XYZ file of C-alpha atoms in Angstrom:
438
model
C 18.214 69.710 -38.950
C 17.697 70.175 -35.224
C 16.486 67.126 -33.222
C 15.234 67.739 -29.708
C 17.200 65.657 -27.183
C 14.122 65.116 -25.008
C 12.190 63.764 -28.003
C 14.917 61.199 -28.690
C 14.887 60.062 -25.077
C 11.074 59.772 -25.114
C 11.133 57.719 -28.337
C 13.833 55.431 -26.916
C 11.785 54.943 -23.729
C 8.653 54.056 -25.725
C 10.591 51.538 -27.843
C 11.998 49.914 -24.698
C 8.534 49.641 -23.149
C 7.266 48.097 -26.387
C 10.003 45.493 -26.442
C 9.307 44.595 -22.808
C 5.597 44.165 -23.570
C 6.351 41.943 -26.572
C 8.733 39.778 -24.520
C 6.152 39.492 -21.727
C 3.439 38.345 -24.167
C 5.734 35.782 -25.816
C 6.918 34.437 -22.461
C 3.352 34.190 -21.156
C 2.274 32.235 -24.229
C 5.249 29.911 -23.878
C 4.535 29.279 -20.197
C 0.890 28.680 -20.987
C 1.856 26.062 -23.568
C 4.199 24.372 -21.096
C 1.444 24.217 -18.497
C -0.887 22.610 -21.024
C 1.787 20.046 -21.957
C 2.228 19.145 -18.287
C -1.490 18.555 -17.851
C -1.520 15.947 -20.598
C 1.492 14.065 -19.207
C 0.567 13.798 -15.525
C -2.520 12.803 -13.529
C -4.448 15.658 -12.007
C -2.782 16.427 -8.690
C -4.199 17.743 -5.450
C -1.157 19.272 -3.809
C -3.188 20.112 -0.716
C -3.059 16.569 0.729
C -1.199 16.557 4.037
C -0.440 13.289 5.845
C -0.872 12.848 9.577
C 2.878 12.818 10.248
C 3.174 16.418 9.058
C 0.593 17.540 11.629
C 2.069 15.753 14.654
C 4.549 18.500 15.564
C 2.097 21.387 15.086
C -1.620 20.972 15.872
C -1.120 17.677 17.737
C 2.162 18.226 19.559
C 0.275 18.132 22.880
C -0.255 14.385 22.381
C 3.466 13.679 22.735
C 4.677 16.608 24.847
C 6.661 15.344 27.824
C 5.985 11.691 26.931
C 8.205 8.652 26.497
C 7.535 7.318 23.012
C 7.825 4.175 20.917
C 7.587 4.363 17.122
C 6.152 1.626 14.895
C 7.129 2.354 11.297
C 9.110 1.300 8.250
C 10.832 3.050 5.340
C 7.577 4.822 4.357
C 7.353 6.762 7.640
C 8.666 10.058 6.328
C 7.677 13.689 6.689
C 7.062 15.782 3.583
C 10.624 17.125 3.771
C 11.975 13.573 3.402
C 13.117 13.192 7.014
C 12.296 9.854 8.600
C 9.974 10.121 11.581
C 12.407 8.138 13.740
C 15.031 10.858 13.369
C 12.568 13.722 13.861
C 11.133 12.190 17.036
C 14.602 11.327 18.346
C 15.719 14.949 17.950
C 12.444 16.468 19.161
C 13.146 18.362 22.414
C 9.671 18.041 23.936
C 9.398 14.219 24.001
C 11.698 11.227 24.417
C 11.796 8.418 21.857
C 12.953 5.271 23.669
C 12.098 2.326 21.370
C 11.620 1.482 17.691
C 9.451 -1.250 16.194
C 9.774 -2.144 12.533
C 9.751 -4.991 10.093
C 12.631 -7.368 9.377
C 14.797 -4.687 7.764
C 16.320 -1.441 8.953
C 13.444 0.919 9.689
C 14.624 3.362 7.004
C 14.919 1.012 4.011
C 13.196 -1.800 2.125
C 16.329 -3.015 0.354
C 15.865 -6.771 0.442
C 19.499 -7.388 -0.511
C 20.878 -6.199 2.839
C 21.025 -8.559 5.831
C 17.807 -8.693 7.816
C 17.806 -7.133 11.255
C 17.861 -9.467 14.203
C 14.648 -9.890 16.205
C 16.154 -7.434 18.695
C 18.682 -5.021 17.253
C 20.124 -1.549 17.725
C 19.269 1.294 15.369
C 22.640 2.633 14.192
C 21.482 6.229 13.699
C 19.873 6.686 17.129
C 21.361 3.926 19.260
C 17.840 2.907 20.314
C 16.617 -0.678 20.594
C 14.751 -1.810 17.489
C 12.370 -4.762 17.636
C 11.076 -6.682 14.619
C 7.327 -7.300 14.426
C 7.718 -9.379 11.274
C 9.324 -12.457 12.771
C 8.675 -14.399 15.944
C 6.758 -11.533 17.539
C 3.947 -9.651 15.818
C 2.798 -8.218 19.126
C 5.144 -6.163 21.341
C 5.761 -7.676 24.754
C 5.434 -5.824 28.054
C 9.224 -5.896 28.376
C 9.668 -4.262 24.954
C 7.193 -1.564 25.984
C 8.740 -0.869 29.388
C 8.401 2.851 30.322
C 6.589 3.656 27.029
C 3.648 6.035 27.486
C 2.632 6.615 23.863
C 3.063 4.492 20.724
C 3.237 6.413 17.438
C 2.235 4.292 14.418
C 3.104 5.460 10.887
C 3.177 3.037 7.948
C 1.968 3.466 4.347
C -0.593 0.751 3.606
C -1.254 -0.816 0.169
C -4.974 -1.545 0.519
C -4.791 -5.325 1.026
C -5.312 -7.278 4.256
C -2.527 -9.770 3.574
C 0.167 -7.104 3.184
C 0.380 -7.446 6.976
C 0.650 -3.884 8.233
C -3.015 -3.500 9.160
C -2.639 -6.733 11.118
C 0.484 -5.519 12.917
C -1.551 -2.418 13.797
C -4.081 -4.649 15.564
C -1.399 -6.488 17.533
C 0.205 -3.163 18.537
C -3.144 -1.735 19.692
C -3.836 -4.898 21.677
C -0.455 -4.671 23.443
C -1.073 -0.985 24.144
C -4.466 -1.710 25.714
C -2.965 -4.406 27.946
C -0.182 -2.083 29.118
C -2.219 1.138 29.497
C -0.388 2.890 26.663
C -1.923 5.442 24.301
C -1.714 4.956 20.523
C -1.366 7.687 17.896
C -1.990 6.591 14.296
C -0.656 9.015 11.692
C -2.958 8.550 8.738
C -1.874 8.136 5.118
C -3.828 7.529 1.878
C -5.089 4.166 0.751
C -3.066 4.172 -2.495
C -5.698 2.292 -4.529
C -8.468 4.686 -3.378
C -10.961 4.262 -0.570
C -13.633 2.939 -2.914
C -12.497 -0.639 -3.554
C -13.692 -3.372 -1.173
C -13.684 -7.003 -2.236
C -12.967 -10.577 -1.277
C -13.572 -12.995 1.538
C -13.962 -11.847 5.136
C -11.537 -13.792 7.339
C -12.927 -16.991 8.869
C -12.507 -17.415 12.641
C -9.858 -20.139 12.355
C -7.503 -17.768 10.505
C -7.822 -14.803 12.879
C -4.917 -13.392 14.889
C -2.278 -14.971 12.704
C 0.188 -13.633 10.171
C -2.161 -12.179 7.578
C -5.417 -11.501 9.420
C -5.952 -9.746 12.738
C -9.640 -8.952 12.355
C -12.651 -9.807 10.214
C -11.716 -7.608 7.281
C -12.074 -8.281 3.529
C -8.989 -8.902 1.419
C -9.316 -5.469 -0.227
C -10.539 -3.310 2.631
C -11.020 0.167 1.133
C -9.940 1.971 4.310
C -7.014 4.020 5.590
C -4.813 2.905 8.466
C -6.508 5.401 10.789
C -9.961 4.136 9.848
C -8.913 0.526 10.405
C -7.615 1.497 13.861
C -10.951 3.087 14.747
C -12.762 -0.016 13.465
C -10.612 -2.324 15.633
C -11.330 -0.188 18.680
C -14.982 0.574 17.999
C -15.980 -2.977 17.068
C -14.014 -4.508 19.970
C -11.698 -6.474 17.672
C -8.923 -6.521 20.275
C -8.927 -9.834 22.097
C -10.565 -9.714 25.494
C -12.876 -6.953 24.269
C -10.435 -4.276 25.422
C -10.034 -0.839 23.883
C -6.952 1.324 23.739
C -6.809 5.091 24.108
C -6.592 5.941 20.420
C -5.795 9.172 18.618
C -5.918 9.312 14.816
C -4.252 12.309 13.215
C -6.196 12.686 10.005
C -4.968 13.785 6.615
C -6.016 17.082 5.137
C -7.307 17.232 1.570
C -7.671 13.512 0.857
C -10.827 12.149 -0.772
C -11.865 8.509 -1.114
C -11.799 8.645 -4.918
C -8.125 9.667 -5.007
C -5.402 7.366 -6.281
C -2.041 7.968 -4.661
C -0.626 9.589 -7.784
C -3.359 12.237 -7.522
C -2.425 13.358 -4.001
C 0.768 15.267 -4.767
C 2.571 13.254 -2.065
C 5.948 11.791 -3.021
C 5.573 8.040 -3.571
C 7.786 5.612 -1.678
C 7.578 2.085 -3.062
C 6.204 -0.194 -0.315
C 8.382 -2.991 -1.714
C 10.979 -3.176 -4.501
C 8.771 -5.947 -5.921
C 6.026 -3.348 -6.448
C 7.741 -0.921 -8.824
C 4.595 0.697 -10.259
C 1.007 1.498 -9.335
C -0.130 -1.108 -11.858
C 1.922 -3.815 -10.141
C 0.618 -2.715 -6.744
C -2.996 -2.798 -7.933
C -2.553 -6.191 -9.603
C -0.788 -7.476 -6.465
C -3.966 -7.141 -4.400
C -5.377 -9.974 -6.533
C -2.471 -11.891 -8.004
C -0.556 -12.263 -4.745
C -2.624 -15.472 -4.531
C -0.026 -17.076 -6.791
C 2.534 -16.881 -3.971
C 0.643 -19.862 -2.548
C 0.712 -21.932 -5.740
C 3.430 -23.602 -7.833
C 3.237 -20.677 -10.251
C 5.452 -17.582 -10.544
C 3.825 -14.343 -9.408
C 6.237 -12.457 -11.642
C 8.903 -11.633 -9.073
C 12.125 -11.064 -10.977
C 10.303 -10.011 -14.156
C 9.778 -6.547 -15.605
C 6.155 -6.555 -14.412
C 5.899 -8.379 -11.074
C 2.347 -9.438 -10.162
C 1.202 -8.523 -13.669
C 3.181 -11.387 -15.245
C 1.917 -14.731 -13.906
C 3.165 -18.050 -15.272
C 4.937 -21.397 -15.153
C 6.702 -23.582 -17.755
C 3.770 -26.041 -17.895
C 0.917 -23.581 -18.486
C -0.958 -23.515 -21.803
C -1.235 -19.756 -21.620
C -3.160 -19.330 -24.889
C -5.957 -21.557 -23.607
C -5.957 -19.874 -20.192
C -6.078 -16.386 -21.723
C -8.987 -17.397 -23.931
C -10.961 -18.603 -20.909
C -10.198 -15.430 -18.988
C -11.099 -12.956 -21.720
C -14.399 -14.780 -22.279
C -15.343 -13.764 -18.715
C -15.349 -10.100 -19.809
C -14.038 -8.818 -16.470
C -14.075 -5.039 -16.123
C -10.971 -2.938 -16.706
C -8.593 -5.717 -17.747
C -7.360 -7.561 -20.821
C -5.402 -10.795 -20.420
C -2.554 -11.460 -22.835
C -0.335 -14.502 -23.448
C 3.363 -13.726 -22.861
C 6.585 -15.467 -21.883
C 9.086 -14.348 -19.251
C 12.107 -15.638 -17.374
C 12.338 -14.665 -13.677
C 15.760 -13.309 -12.740
C 17.395 -12.448 -9.454
C 17.512 -8.652 -9.152
C 20.009 -6.662 -7.085
C 17.455 -6.148 -4.306
C 16.540 -9.840 -3.987
C 17.981 -11.697 -1.002
C 17.217 -15.044 -2.672
C 16.268 -16.356 -6.105
C 12.633 -15.669 -7.058
C 10.480 -18.725 -7.732
C 11.292 -20.380 -11.109
C 14.413 -18.243 -11.614
C 16.020 -18.931 -14.990
C 13.067 -20.949 -16.321
C 11.026 -19.920 -19.335
C 7.519 -19.302 -18.027
C 4.483 -19.356 -20.273
C 2.570 -16.556 -18.730
C -0.483 -14.367 -18.565
C -0.104 -10.583 -18.589
C -2.677 -8.718 -16.506
C -3.058 -5.637 -18.688
C -5.062 -3.105 -16.664
C -7.004 -0.975 -19.134
C -9.181 0.985 -16.681
C -7.992 1.104 -13.096
C -11.215 2.633 -11.806
C -13.403 -0.255 -12.968
C -10.768 -2.995 -12.537
C -11.482 -5.462 -9.705
C -8.103 -7.020 -8.918
C -9.192 -9.688 -6.452
C -11.822 -11.028 -8.821
C -9.176 -11.078 -11.565
C -6.797 -13.053 -9.351
C -9.500 -15.581 -8.432
C -10.480 -15.943 -12.096
C -6.863 -16.644 -13.057
C -6.552 -19.387 -10.433
C -9.817 -20.882 -11.731
C -8.754 -20.726 -15.405
C -5.347 -22.343 -14.808
C -6.977 -25.137 -12.811
C -9.581 -25.636 -15.552
C -6.857 -26.134 -18.153
C -4.462 -28.050 -15.870
C -6.567 -29.815 -13.175
C -3.720 -32.092 -12.096
C -0.780 -29.684 -12.137
C -1.672 -26.796 -9.836
C -0.369 -27.315 -6.278
C -2.017 -25.540 -3.334
C 0.137 -24.485 -0.358
C -2.443 -24.572 2.444
C -0.479 -22.489 4.945
C 0.338 -19.669 2.518
C -3.115 -19.673 0.941
C -4.698 -19.627 4.385
C -2.839 -16.391 5.095
C -3.660 -14.856 1.704
C -7.319 -15.892 1.511
C -8.343 -16.266 5.160
C -10.684 -19.157 4.426
C -10.719 -22.717 3.065
C -13.823 -21.952 0.997
C -11.855 -20.882 -2.073
C -9.894 -24.134 -2.270
C -13.097 -26.160 -1.926
C -14.874 -24.223 -4.673
C -11.921 -24.258 -7.094
C -11.410 -28.019 -6.807
C -15.165 -28.682 -6.968
C -15.378 -26.845 -10.292
C -17.277 -23.710 -9.184
C -17.496 -20.948 -11.817
C -15.839 -17.603 -10.955
C -19.219 -15.850 -10.781
C -20.312 -18.389 -8.174
C -17.131 -17.762 -6.183
C -17.577 -13.979 -6.349
C -21.160 -14.308 -5.144
C -20.077 -16.421 -2.158
C -18.564 -13.453 -0.301
C -21.100 -10.810 -1.345
C -23.382 -11.078 1.699
C -20.553 -10.776 4.218
C -18.947 -7.970 2.207
C -22.190 -5.967 2.221
C -22.353 -6.387 6.008
C -18.754 -5.180 6.379
C -19.430 -2.142 4.202
C -22.282 -1.102 6.477
C -20.174 -1.476 9.625
C -17.052 0.169 8.210
C -18.845 3.341 7.074
C -19.257 4.377 10.700
C -15.446 4.716 10.897
C -14.813 6.593 7.665
C -12.912 9.828 8.262
C -13.081 11.175 4.692
């Protein structure tokens, strides 16, 4: 039987095409399934969010061109490619970086186990002077700022006044105004969204100290750039001065976004804040740093585990859950604080069995962390009125008022305490809206 060679080749070609089509369909289905699996495992991401630092060398390069610069930053001051801003500015040919300002550790790390930098030190990578704004000086001196024309400020905030960086921003802006220096703030997201505002506004006697530069609520609901505009616009700098301020805004950020919805790589602000839950709880339970109670440092859930050996945690938990606070369930647990590798010293109550309360956040959108922290202080005092010790200096920094201490020890109910700051908070919300950038 004669078989045409061309017919065989045509049949072979058709079979090959068919196999390719089948493989394409199977692969497409498999990829589709993988995409669906990813959606269920991760929060919805907006990969279009761009931080201010990534715009400095493109659209805003004219702000630093030919200038002598100082950088205020810490380990979070990175570009999207992972390069620290200190190194990028140092190697940038069109400007000269001449000074670094950071916290009490090397500007590129938050490893608490390494020796702290001296108040005045030398940055090993660049050879530049590095000044700490977390020790004796919160405000740069004229000598530190000698020859500086522009200060670049880039630090990831956590959303709470007492975390200090928004206060250091105020001191830096004040020094800049006094020395005729421009300030560029590179904006970053508020990691707990721009929707949460809560807590006492700072009383006058606690202003301009370590913990409160301006009259801002404990949970401020703003970005670093917005806070800077508020300081300038509302004349918060002492002497009523204003600095020449430039805020390089983010692109793509919305106030409802949590940090894990931005698509930006997360850098832990502190090794004691290992998760978003601990960070969110911290904005309320950091109050326990001023009491003779462990805030959970050295436990698996710092700032979510709160306790001490003497606490009747079952009774405290019962009181708390009867308040029916939104987005949280309190649970009785035990934990033993331990010194971790990154700790420079033993956490409070290290090695002691603590009867604790677990702050189990069930709905982060409705959860009000500062109210939860206040309620916990109230409940522990209710159960143990003679055992809770109040460190006035630390609590003054964390709360910014003596009103809380007075109300707690006079037996005020949590709802009464919450209501006490509502009027001033409403006033702040009205003022702050004028400075919203997003």
